[in-house]
Amino acid sequence: NAGVMQNPRHLVRRRGQEARLRCSPMKGHSHVYWYRQLPEEGLKFMVYLQKENIIDESGMPKERFSAEFPKEGPSILRIQQVVRGDSAAYFCASSQTTMTEAFFGQGTRLTVV
Amino acid sequence: KQEVTQIPAALSVPEGENLVLNCSFTDSAIYNLQWFRQDPGKGLTSLLLIQSSQREQTSGRLNASLDKSSGRSTLYIAASQPGDSATYLCAVGDQGAQKLVFGQGTRLTINP
């Protein structure tokens, strides 16, 4: 049973470009969470999704950021018109239910140049 | 708003010592509490999960306790080894919010 798979592991984008980060949850997990870790800061919740639904997006910046978890395929975190301040590690986690253990992927390290 | 604090921020001990990492949270209405390990440039590895109804969990040399009423958890590491060197993160499952609130972590170094 593969763990949570994130790709790419490293992503470099120029200012103004779009970044797409993908996350495939563990098999049997229908709950997906995205977290961001800024340099020298702790992990901050961004968004919680179930299949085809955004449940809680209270941690998402109001502009340029969006997330989806379609019926088929991985969850996508999309950042439009990236700025230097978006440079961070983005982690995806999945769980079987909201009460069970959350398993994290290896993260995508986004660098905006 | 839930806040999680970890003390100390960094800890360096010689190999073989037993040690305790501390985590405190401001709102006792939690679903669960999870301890993670993060190696530099890597993802998070789940170590222990304690449900809100439980007092402690054990896995090998690790033991985590939870005292909801006082808003505290401790992670006890027995007979520390250099391979235990990493950042240890405490995260609280916020009741009703269905998300984890993380502390800043304790950076642990075990010296051979």
Coordinates of C-alpha atoms in Angstrom, one line a residue:
Chain A
N1 CA 0.0 0.0 0.0
A2 CA 1.8 3.1 -1.2
G3 CA 1.8 6.1 1.0
V4 CA 0.6 9.6 0.2
M5 CA 2.2 10.5 -3.1
Q6 CA 3.0 14.1 -4.0
N7 CA 4.5 15.4 -7.2
P8 CA 6.5 17.1 -8.2
R9 CA 8.9 17.0 -5.3
H10 CA 10.5 20.2 -6.4
L11 CA 9.0 22.9 -8.5
V12 CA 10.6 26.1 -9.8
R13 CA 8.3 28.8 -11.2
R14 CA 9.0 32.4 -12.3
R15 CA 6.9 35.2 -10.8
G16 CA 3.5 35.3 -12.6
Q17 CA 3.4 31.7 -13.7
E18 CA 1.0 29.1 -12.4
A19 CA 2.0 26.2 -10.1
R20 CA 0.1 22.9 -10.0
L21 CA 0.8 20.6 -7.1
R22 CA -0.7 17.0 -7.1
C23 CA -1.5 14.7 -4.3
S24 CA -2.7 11.1 -4.5
P25 CA -4.0 9.9 -1.1
M26 CA -3.4 6.5 0.4
K27 CA -5.6 3.8 -0.9
G28 CA -9.0 3.8 0.9
H29 CA -8.6 7.4 2.2
S30 CA -11.2 9.8 1.1
H31 CA -10.1 12.8 3.2
V32 CA -7.4 15.1 1.9
Y33 CA -5.7 18.0 3.6
W34 CA -3.2 20.6 2.3
Y35 CA -0.7 22.3 4.6
R36 CA 1.9 24.9 3.9
Q37 CA 5.3 25.3 5.7
L38 CA 6.9 28.6 5.1
P39 CA 10.7 28.9 5.8
E40 CA 11.4 28.8 9.5
E41 CA 7.7 28.6 10.3
G42 CA 5.4 25.8 11.4
L43 CA 2.9 24.0 9.3
K44 CA -0.4 25.8 8.6
F45 CA -3.6 24.3 7.5
M46 CA -4.9 25.4 4.1
V47 CA -7.8 23.3 3.0
Y48 CA -9.7 20.1 3.7
L49 CA -11.4 18.2 0.8
Q50 CA -13.4 15.1 0.3
K51 CA -14.2 13.7 -3.2
E52 CA -15.6 16.5 -5.3
N53 CA -16.2 18.7 -2.2
I54 CA -14.3 21.4 -0.4
I55 CA -15.2 21.0 3.3
D56 CA -13.0 23.7 4.9
E57 CA -10.9 26.2 3.1
S58 CA -10.5 28.6 6.0
G59 CA -6.7 28.5 5.7
M60 CA -6.5 29.3 2.0
P61 CA -5.4 32.8 0.9
K62 CA -8.4 34.5 -0.6
E63 CA -6.9 35.1 -4.0
R64 CA -4.8 33.1 -6.5
F65 CA -5.1 29.8 -4.6
S66 CA -7.6 27.0 -5.3
A67 CA -7.9 23.3 -4.6
E68 CA -9.9 20.4 -6.0
F69 CA -10.3 16.7 -5.4
P70 CA -12.1 15.3 -8.4
K71 CA -14.0 12.0 -8.6
E72 CA -11.2 10.5 -10.5
G73 CA -7.5 11.4 -10.1
P74 CA -5.4 13.2 -7.6
S75 CA -6.1 16.3 -5.5
I76 CA -4.7 19.5 -7.1
L77 CA -3.5 22.6 -5.3
R78 CA -3.3 25.4 -7.9
I79 CA -1.5 28.7 -7.3
Q80 CA -2.0 31.3 -10.0
Q81 CA 0.4 34.2 -10.7
V82 CA 2.9 33.0 -8.1
V83 CA 4.9 35.5 -6.1
R84 CA 8.1 35.1 -4.1
G85 CA 6.2 34.8 -0.9
D86 CA 4.5 31.6 -2.2
S87 CA 7.9 29.8 -1.9
A88 CA 7.4 27.1 0.7
A89 CA 6.9 23.4 1.2
Y90 CA 3.4 22.3 0.5
F91 CA 2.3 19.1 2.2
C92 CA -0.6 16.9 1.5
A93 CA -2.1 14.5 4.1
S94 CA -4.9 11.9 3.9
S95 CA -6.9 10.0 6.4
Q96 CA -9.6 7.3 6.3
T97 CA -11.9 9.4 8.5
T98 CA -11.6 12.6 10.4
M99 CA -10.9 10.7 13.6
T100 CA -8.1 8.5 12.3
E101 CA -4.4 9.0 11.8
A102 CA -3.3 11.5 9.2
F103 CA -0.5 10.4 6.9
F104 CA 1.6 12.9 5.1
G105 CA 3.3 12.9 1.8
Q106 CA 6.9 14.0 1.2
G107 CA 5.9 17.5 0.2
T108 CA 6.4 19.7 -2.9
R109 CA 9.0 22.4 -2.4
L110 CA 8.0 25.4 -4.5
T111 CA 10.6 28.0 -5.3
V112 CA 9.5 31.2 -7.0
V113 CA 12.3 33.0 -8.8
Chain B
K1 CA -8.6 29.9 18.3
Q2 CA -6.5 26.8 19.1
E3 CA -2.8 27.5 19.7
V4 CA -0.1 24.8 20.2
T5 CA 3.2 25.5 21.9
Q6 CA 6.2 23.2 22.0
I7 CA 9.0 23.5 24.6
P8 CA 11.9 23.5 24.2
A9 CA 12.5 24.8 20.7
A10 CA 15.8 22.9 20.5
L11 CA 17.3 20.2 22.6
S12 CA 20.8 18.5 22.5
V13 CA 21.5 15.5 24.6
P14 CA 24.1 12.7 24.6
E15 CA 23.2 9.3 23.3
G16 CA 21.5 6.9 25.7
E17 CA 19.6 9.5 27.7
N18 CA 15.9 9.4 28.3
L19 CA 14.2 12.6 27.3
V20 CA 10.8 14.4 27.4
L21 CA 9.4 16.8 24.8
N22 CA 6.5 19.0 25.8
C23 CA 3.4 20.2 24.0
S24 CA 0.7 22.4 25.3
F25 CA -2.6 23.6 23.7
T26 CA -5.0 26.3 24.6
D27 CA -8.4 24.7 23.9
S28 CA -9.1 21.3 25.5
A29 CA -11.9 20.5 23.1
I30 CA -9.8 18.3 20.8
Y31 CA -10.5 15.2 18.7
N32 CA -7.0 13.8 19.1
L33 CA -3.3 14.6 19.3
Q34 CA -0.6 13.3 17.0
W35 CA 3.1 13.4 17.3
F36 CA 5.2 13.5 14.1
R37 CA 8.9 13.4 13.2
Q38 CA 10.3 15.5 10.4
D39 CA 13.8 15.1 9.0
P40 CA 15.5 18.0 7.2
G41 CA 14.0 18.5 3.8
K42 CA 11.6 15.6 4.2
G43 CA 8.0 14.9 4.9
L44 CA 6.3 14.1 8.2
T45 CA 6.3 10.6 9.7
S46 CA 3.5 9.9 12.1
L47 CA 4.8 8.5 15.4
L48 CA 1.8 8.2 17.7
L49 CA -1.9 9.2 17.7
I50 CA -3.8 9.6 20.9
Q51 CA -7.5 9.9 20.8
S52 CA -9.2 12.4 23.1
S53 CA -10.5 9.6 25.3
Q54 CA -7.1 8.0 25.8
R55 CA -4.3 9.0 28.3
E56 CA -1.3 7.5 26.5
Q57 CA 0.1 5.5 23.6
T58 CA 3.3 3.6 23.3
S59 CA 5.3 2.5 20.3
G60 CA 8.7 0.9 20.9
R61 CA 10.9 3.4 22.7
L62 CA 8.3 6.1 22.4
N63 CA 5.5 6.9 24.9
A64 CA 3.1 9.8 24.5
S65 CA 0.7 11.0 27.2
L66 CA -2.3 13.3 27.0
D67 CA -3.9 15.4 29.7
K68 CA -6.8 17.2 28.1
S69 CA -7.9 19.1 31.2
S70 CA -4.5 20.8 31.6
G71 CA -3.9 21.1 27.8
R72 CA -0.7 19.1 27.8
S73 CA 1.0 16.2 26.1
T74 CA 4.5 14.8 26.5
L75 CA 6.5 12.6 24.2
Y76 CA 9.0 10.4 26.1
I77 CA 11.9 8.9 24.2
A78 CA 13.8 6.2 26.0
A79 CA 17.5 5.3 25.4
S80 CA 17.9 8.0 22.7
Q81 CA 20.0 7.2 19.6
P82 CA 21.7 9.4 17.0
G83 CA 19.1 8.3 14.5
D84 CA 16.4 10.0 16.7
S85 CA 17.8 13.4 15.7
A86 CA 15.0 15.2 13.9
T87 CA 12.4 17.9 14.5
Y88 CA 9.4 16.6 16.5
L89 CA 6.0 18.1 15.9
C90 CA 2.9 18.0 18.0
A91 CA -0.4 18.5 16.3
V92 CA -3.9 18.8 17.7
G93 CA -6.9 17.6 15.9
D94 CA -9.3 20.5 16.4
Q95 CA -12.8 19.3 17.4
G96 CA -15.3 20.2 14.7
A97 CA -12.7 21.8 12.6
Q98 CA -11.3 18.6 11.1
K99 CA -7.8 19.9 10.7
L100 CA -4.5 19.7 12.6
V101 CA -3.1 22.6 14.4
F102 CA 0.7 22.3 14.7
G103 CA 3.2 23.5 17.2
Q104 CA 6.5 25.0 16.0
G105 CA 8.4 21.8 16.8
T106 CA 11.3 20.8 18.9
R107 CA 14.6 20.3 17.1
L108 CA 16.3 17.3 18.8
T109 CA 20.0 16.4 18.4
I110 CA 21.4 13.2 19.9
N111 CA 25.1 13.4 20.2
P112 CA 27.1 10.1 19.8

